[in-house]
mmCIF file of C-alpha atoms in Angstrom:
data_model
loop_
_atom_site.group_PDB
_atom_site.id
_atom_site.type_symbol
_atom_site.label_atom_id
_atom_site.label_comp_id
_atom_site.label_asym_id
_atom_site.label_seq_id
_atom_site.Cartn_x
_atom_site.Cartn_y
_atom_site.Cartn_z
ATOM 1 C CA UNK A 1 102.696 83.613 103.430
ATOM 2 C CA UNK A 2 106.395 82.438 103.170
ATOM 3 C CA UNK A 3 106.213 81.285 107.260
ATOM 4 C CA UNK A 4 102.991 80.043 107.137
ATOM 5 C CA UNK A 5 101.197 82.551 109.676
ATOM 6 C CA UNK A 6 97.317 83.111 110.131
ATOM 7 C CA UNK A 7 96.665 86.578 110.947
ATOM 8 C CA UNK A 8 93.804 87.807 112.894
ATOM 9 C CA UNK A 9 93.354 91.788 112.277
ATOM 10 C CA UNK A 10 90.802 93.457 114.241
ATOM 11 C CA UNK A 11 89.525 97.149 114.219
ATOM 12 C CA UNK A 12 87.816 98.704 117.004
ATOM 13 C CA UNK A 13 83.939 99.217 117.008
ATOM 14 C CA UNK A 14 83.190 102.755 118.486
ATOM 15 C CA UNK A 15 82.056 102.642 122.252
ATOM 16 C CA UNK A 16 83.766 98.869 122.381
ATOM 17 C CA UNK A 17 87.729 100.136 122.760
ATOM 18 C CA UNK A 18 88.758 97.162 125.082
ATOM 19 C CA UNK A 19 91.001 94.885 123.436
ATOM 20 C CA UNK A 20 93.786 92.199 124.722
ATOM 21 C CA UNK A 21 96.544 94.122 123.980
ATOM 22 C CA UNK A 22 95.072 96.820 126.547
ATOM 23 C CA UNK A 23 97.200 94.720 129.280
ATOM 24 C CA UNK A 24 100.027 95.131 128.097
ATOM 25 C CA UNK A 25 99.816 98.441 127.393
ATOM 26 C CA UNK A 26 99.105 99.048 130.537
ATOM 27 C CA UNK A 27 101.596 97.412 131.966
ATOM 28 C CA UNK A 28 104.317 98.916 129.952
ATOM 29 C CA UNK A 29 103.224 102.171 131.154
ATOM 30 C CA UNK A 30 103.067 101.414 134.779
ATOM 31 C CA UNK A 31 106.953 100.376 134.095
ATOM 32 C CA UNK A 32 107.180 104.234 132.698
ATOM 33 C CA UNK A 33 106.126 105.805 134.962
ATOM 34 C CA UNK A 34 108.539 108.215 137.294
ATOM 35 C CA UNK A 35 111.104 106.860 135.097
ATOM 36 C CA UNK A 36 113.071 109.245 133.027
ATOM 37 C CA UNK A 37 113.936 108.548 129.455
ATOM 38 C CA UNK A 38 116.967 109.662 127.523
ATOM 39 C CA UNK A 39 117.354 106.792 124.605
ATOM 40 C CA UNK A 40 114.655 105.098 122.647
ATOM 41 C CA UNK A 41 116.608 101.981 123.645
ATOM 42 C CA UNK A 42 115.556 102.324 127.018
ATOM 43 C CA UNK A 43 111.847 102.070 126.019
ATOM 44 C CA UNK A 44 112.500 98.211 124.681
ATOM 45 C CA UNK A 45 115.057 97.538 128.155
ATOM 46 C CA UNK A 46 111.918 98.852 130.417
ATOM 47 C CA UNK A 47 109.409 97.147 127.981
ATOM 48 C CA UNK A 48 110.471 93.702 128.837
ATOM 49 C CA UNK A 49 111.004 94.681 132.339
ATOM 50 C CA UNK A 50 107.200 95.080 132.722
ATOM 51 C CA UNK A 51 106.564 91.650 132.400
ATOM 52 C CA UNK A 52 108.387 89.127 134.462
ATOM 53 C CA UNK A 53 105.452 85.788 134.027
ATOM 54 C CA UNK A 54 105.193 83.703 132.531
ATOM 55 C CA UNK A 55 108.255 85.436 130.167
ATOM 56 C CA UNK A 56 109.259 89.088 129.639
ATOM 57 C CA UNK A 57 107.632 90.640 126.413
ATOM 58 C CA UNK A 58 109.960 89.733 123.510
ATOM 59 C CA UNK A 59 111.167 93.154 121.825
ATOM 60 C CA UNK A 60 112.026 93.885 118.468
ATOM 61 C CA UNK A 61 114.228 97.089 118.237
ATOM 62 C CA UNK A 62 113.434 98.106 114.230
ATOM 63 C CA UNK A 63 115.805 100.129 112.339
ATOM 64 C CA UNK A 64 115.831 101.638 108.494
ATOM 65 C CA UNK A 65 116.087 98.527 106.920
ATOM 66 C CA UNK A 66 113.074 96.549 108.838
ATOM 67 C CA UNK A 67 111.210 98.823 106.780
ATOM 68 C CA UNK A 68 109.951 97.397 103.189
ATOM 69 C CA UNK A 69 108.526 99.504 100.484
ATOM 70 C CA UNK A 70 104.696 97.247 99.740
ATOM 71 C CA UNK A 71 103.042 100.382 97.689
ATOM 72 C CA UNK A 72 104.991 98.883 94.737
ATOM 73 C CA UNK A 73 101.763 97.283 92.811
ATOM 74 C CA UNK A 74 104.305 94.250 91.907
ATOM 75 C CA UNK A 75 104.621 93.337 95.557
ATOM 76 C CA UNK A 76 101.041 93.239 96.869
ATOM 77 C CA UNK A 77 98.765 90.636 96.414
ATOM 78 C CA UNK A 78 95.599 92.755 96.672
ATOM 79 C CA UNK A 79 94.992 95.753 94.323
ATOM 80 C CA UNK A 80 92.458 97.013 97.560
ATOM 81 C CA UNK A 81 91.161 95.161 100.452
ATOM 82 C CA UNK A 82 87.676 96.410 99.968
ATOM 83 C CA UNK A 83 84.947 94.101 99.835
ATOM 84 C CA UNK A 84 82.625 95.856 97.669
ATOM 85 C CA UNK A 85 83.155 97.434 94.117
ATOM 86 C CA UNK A 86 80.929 99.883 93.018
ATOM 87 C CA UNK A 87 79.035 102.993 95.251
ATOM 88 C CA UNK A 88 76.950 102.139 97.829
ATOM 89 C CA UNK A 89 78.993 98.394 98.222
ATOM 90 C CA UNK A 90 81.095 97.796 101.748
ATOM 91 C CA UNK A 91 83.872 99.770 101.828
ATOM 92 C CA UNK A 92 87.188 99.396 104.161
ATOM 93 C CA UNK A 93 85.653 101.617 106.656
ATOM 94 C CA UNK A 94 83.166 98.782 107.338
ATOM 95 C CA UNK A 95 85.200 95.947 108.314
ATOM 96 C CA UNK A 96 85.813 94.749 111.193
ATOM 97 C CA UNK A 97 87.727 91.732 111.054
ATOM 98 C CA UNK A 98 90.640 90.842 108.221
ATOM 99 C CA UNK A 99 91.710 87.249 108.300
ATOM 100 C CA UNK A 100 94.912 86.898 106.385
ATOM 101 C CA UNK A 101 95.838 82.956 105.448
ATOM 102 C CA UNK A 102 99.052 81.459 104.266
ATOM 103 C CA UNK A 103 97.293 80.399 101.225
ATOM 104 C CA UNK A 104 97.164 84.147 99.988
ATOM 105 C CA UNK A 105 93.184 84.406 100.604
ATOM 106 C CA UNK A 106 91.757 86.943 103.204
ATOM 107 C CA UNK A 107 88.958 87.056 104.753
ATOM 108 C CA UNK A 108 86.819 89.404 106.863
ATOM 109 C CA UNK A 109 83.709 90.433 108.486
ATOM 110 C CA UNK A 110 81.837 93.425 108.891
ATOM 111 C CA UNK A 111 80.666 92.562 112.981
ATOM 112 C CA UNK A 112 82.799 91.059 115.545
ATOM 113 C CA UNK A 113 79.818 88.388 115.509
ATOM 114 C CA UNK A 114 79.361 87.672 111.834
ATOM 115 C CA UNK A 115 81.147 84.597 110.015
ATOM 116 C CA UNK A 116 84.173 85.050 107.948
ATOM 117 C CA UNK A 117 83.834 85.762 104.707
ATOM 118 C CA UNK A 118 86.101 85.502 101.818
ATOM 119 C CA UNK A 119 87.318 88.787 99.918
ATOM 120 C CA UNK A 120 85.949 88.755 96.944
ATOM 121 C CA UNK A 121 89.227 89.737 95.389
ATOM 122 C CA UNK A 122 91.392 87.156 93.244
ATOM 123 C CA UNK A 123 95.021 87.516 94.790
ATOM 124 C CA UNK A 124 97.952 88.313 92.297
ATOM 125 C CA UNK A 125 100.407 84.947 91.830
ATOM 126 C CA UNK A 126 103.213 86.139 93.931
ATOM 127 C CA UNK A 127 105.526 83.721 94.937
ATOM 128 C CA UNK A 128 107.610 84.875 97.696
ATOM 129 C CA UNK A 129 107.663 88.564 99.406
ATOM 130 C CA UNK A 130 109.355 88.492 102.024
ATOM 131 C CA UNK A 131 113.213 88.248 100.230
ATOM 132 C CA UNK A 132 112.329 90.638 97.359
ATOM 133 C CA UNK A 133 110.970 93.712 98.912
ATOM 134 C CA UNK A 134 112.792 96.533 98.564
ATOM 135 C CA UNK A 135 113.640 98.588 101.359
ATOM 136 C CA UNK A 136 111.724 101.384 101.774
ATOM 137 C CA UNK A 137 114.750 103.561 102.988
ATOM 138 C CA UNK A 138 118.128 103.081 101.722
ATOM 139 C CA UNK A 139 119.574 105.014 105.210
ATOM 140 C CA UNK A 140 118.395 106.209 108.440
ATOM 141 C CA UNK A 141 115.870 108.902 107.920
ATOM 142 C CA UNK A 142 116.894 112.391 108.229
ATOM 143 C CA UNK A 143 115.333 115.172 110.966
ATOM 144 C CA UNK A 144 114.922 118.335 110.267
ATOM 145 C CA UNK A 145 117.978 120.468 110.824
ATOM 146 C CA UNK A 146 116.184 122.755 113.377
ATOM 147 C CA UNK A 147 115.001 119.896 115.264
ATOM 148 C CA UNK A 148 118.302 118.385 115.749
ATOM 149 C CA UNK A 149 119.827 121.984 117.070
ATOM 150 C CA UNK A 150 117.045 122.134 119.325
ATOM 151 C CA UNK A 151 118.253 118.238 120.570
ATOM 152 C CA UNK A 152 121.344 119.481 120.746
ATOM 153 C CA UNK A 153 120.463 122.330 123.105
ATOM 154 C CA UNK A 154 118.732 119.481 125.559
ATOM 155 C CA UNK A 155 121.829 117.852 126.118
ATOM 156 C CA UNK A 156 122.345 120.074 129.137
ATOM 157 C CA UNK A 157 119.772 117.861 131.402
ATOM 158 C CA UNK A 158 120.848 114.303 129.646
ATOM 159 C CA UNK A 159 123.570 112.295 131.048
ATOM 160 C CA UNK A 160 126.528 112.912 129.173
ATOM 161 C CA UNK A 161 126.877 109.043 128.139
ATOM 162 C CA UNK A 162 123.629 109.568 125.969
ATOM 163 C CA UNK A 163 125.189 112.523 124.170
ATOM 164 C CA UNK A 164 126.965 110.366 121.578
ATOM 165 C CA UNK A 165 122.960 109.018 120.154
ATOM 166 C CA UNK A 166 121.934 112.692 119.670
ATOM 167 C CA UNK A 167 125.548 113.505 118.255
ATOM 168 C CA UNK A 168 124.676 110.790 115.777
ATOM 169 C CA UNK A 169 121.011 112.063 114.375
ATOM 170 C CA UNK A 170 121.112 112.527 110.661
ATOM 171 C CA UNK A 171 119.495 115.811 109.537
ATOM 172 C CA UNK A 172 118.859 118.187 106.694
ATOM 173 C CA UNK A 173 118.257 121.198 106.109
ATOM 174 C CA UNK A 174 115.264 122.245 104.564
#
């Protein structure tokens, strides 16, 4: 809402799992493959490798504090996104479609073929999101202790200028 955006969700329909994004997918994992991986970072470096026209594939490398914390009620705009109310109405599983406007309003359809319809759902009076959120972790999340001995024990068969990442893992124990 605060840039302006139309978004376009769409679900898949059992039996009809082609989508757009399938090509890129595929692509990216063309670039994988025979090519061994020691960082994540090296998953976004061979991700925008994969496409050279008409642009390589814009990453975004997300860390703890991308992450915002929308199961507050006081920063969602929709108690539920489900069309119907009471048994035996549409339910979430139905939809097919969710069309969220700038305006605040979504809509959706229940077929890839049907028009949109508008959620019959009055959206809260939020004024911004975006700035307020609260994170939804304050620091990096934690592994568990066991799994960052067992990382630790890998480092035979990773170059040694990758150690420092693994070195770096916060963990707990349990």
């Amino acid at each position: 809402m605060d840039k302006n955006i139309t978004i376009t969700q769409k679900y898949l329909e059992r039996g009809h799992t082609q989508m757009e994004v399938d090509s890129v997918h595929s692509l990216i994992e063309r670039k994988l493959k025979n090519i061994e991986i020691f960082l994540p970072s090296q998953y976004a470096t061979l991700t925008k490798q994969a496409r050279k026209k008409p642009s390589p594939y814009r990453v975004i490398q997300p860390d703890h504090t991308f992450f915002k914390d929308y199961g507050i009620k006081e920063y969602q705009v929709y108690d539920s996104i489900r069309p119907g109310r009471t048994s035996g109405d549409d339910c979430v599983v139905d939809l097919r479609v969710l069309k969220y406007n700038p305006d605040g309003t979504i809509q959706y359809k229940k077929h890839f073929n049907d028009d949109l319809t508008l959620l019959p759902r009055r959206p809260r009076n939020i004024i911004t999101l975006a700035n307020c959120v609260p994170l939804l972790f304050s620091s990096r999340v934690p592994i568990l202790e066991s799994k960052y001995l067992h990382l630790q024990q890998l480092k035979n068969v990773i170059p040694v200028d990758c150690h420092q990442f693994y070195d770096n893992l916060p963990f707990k124990k349990k």
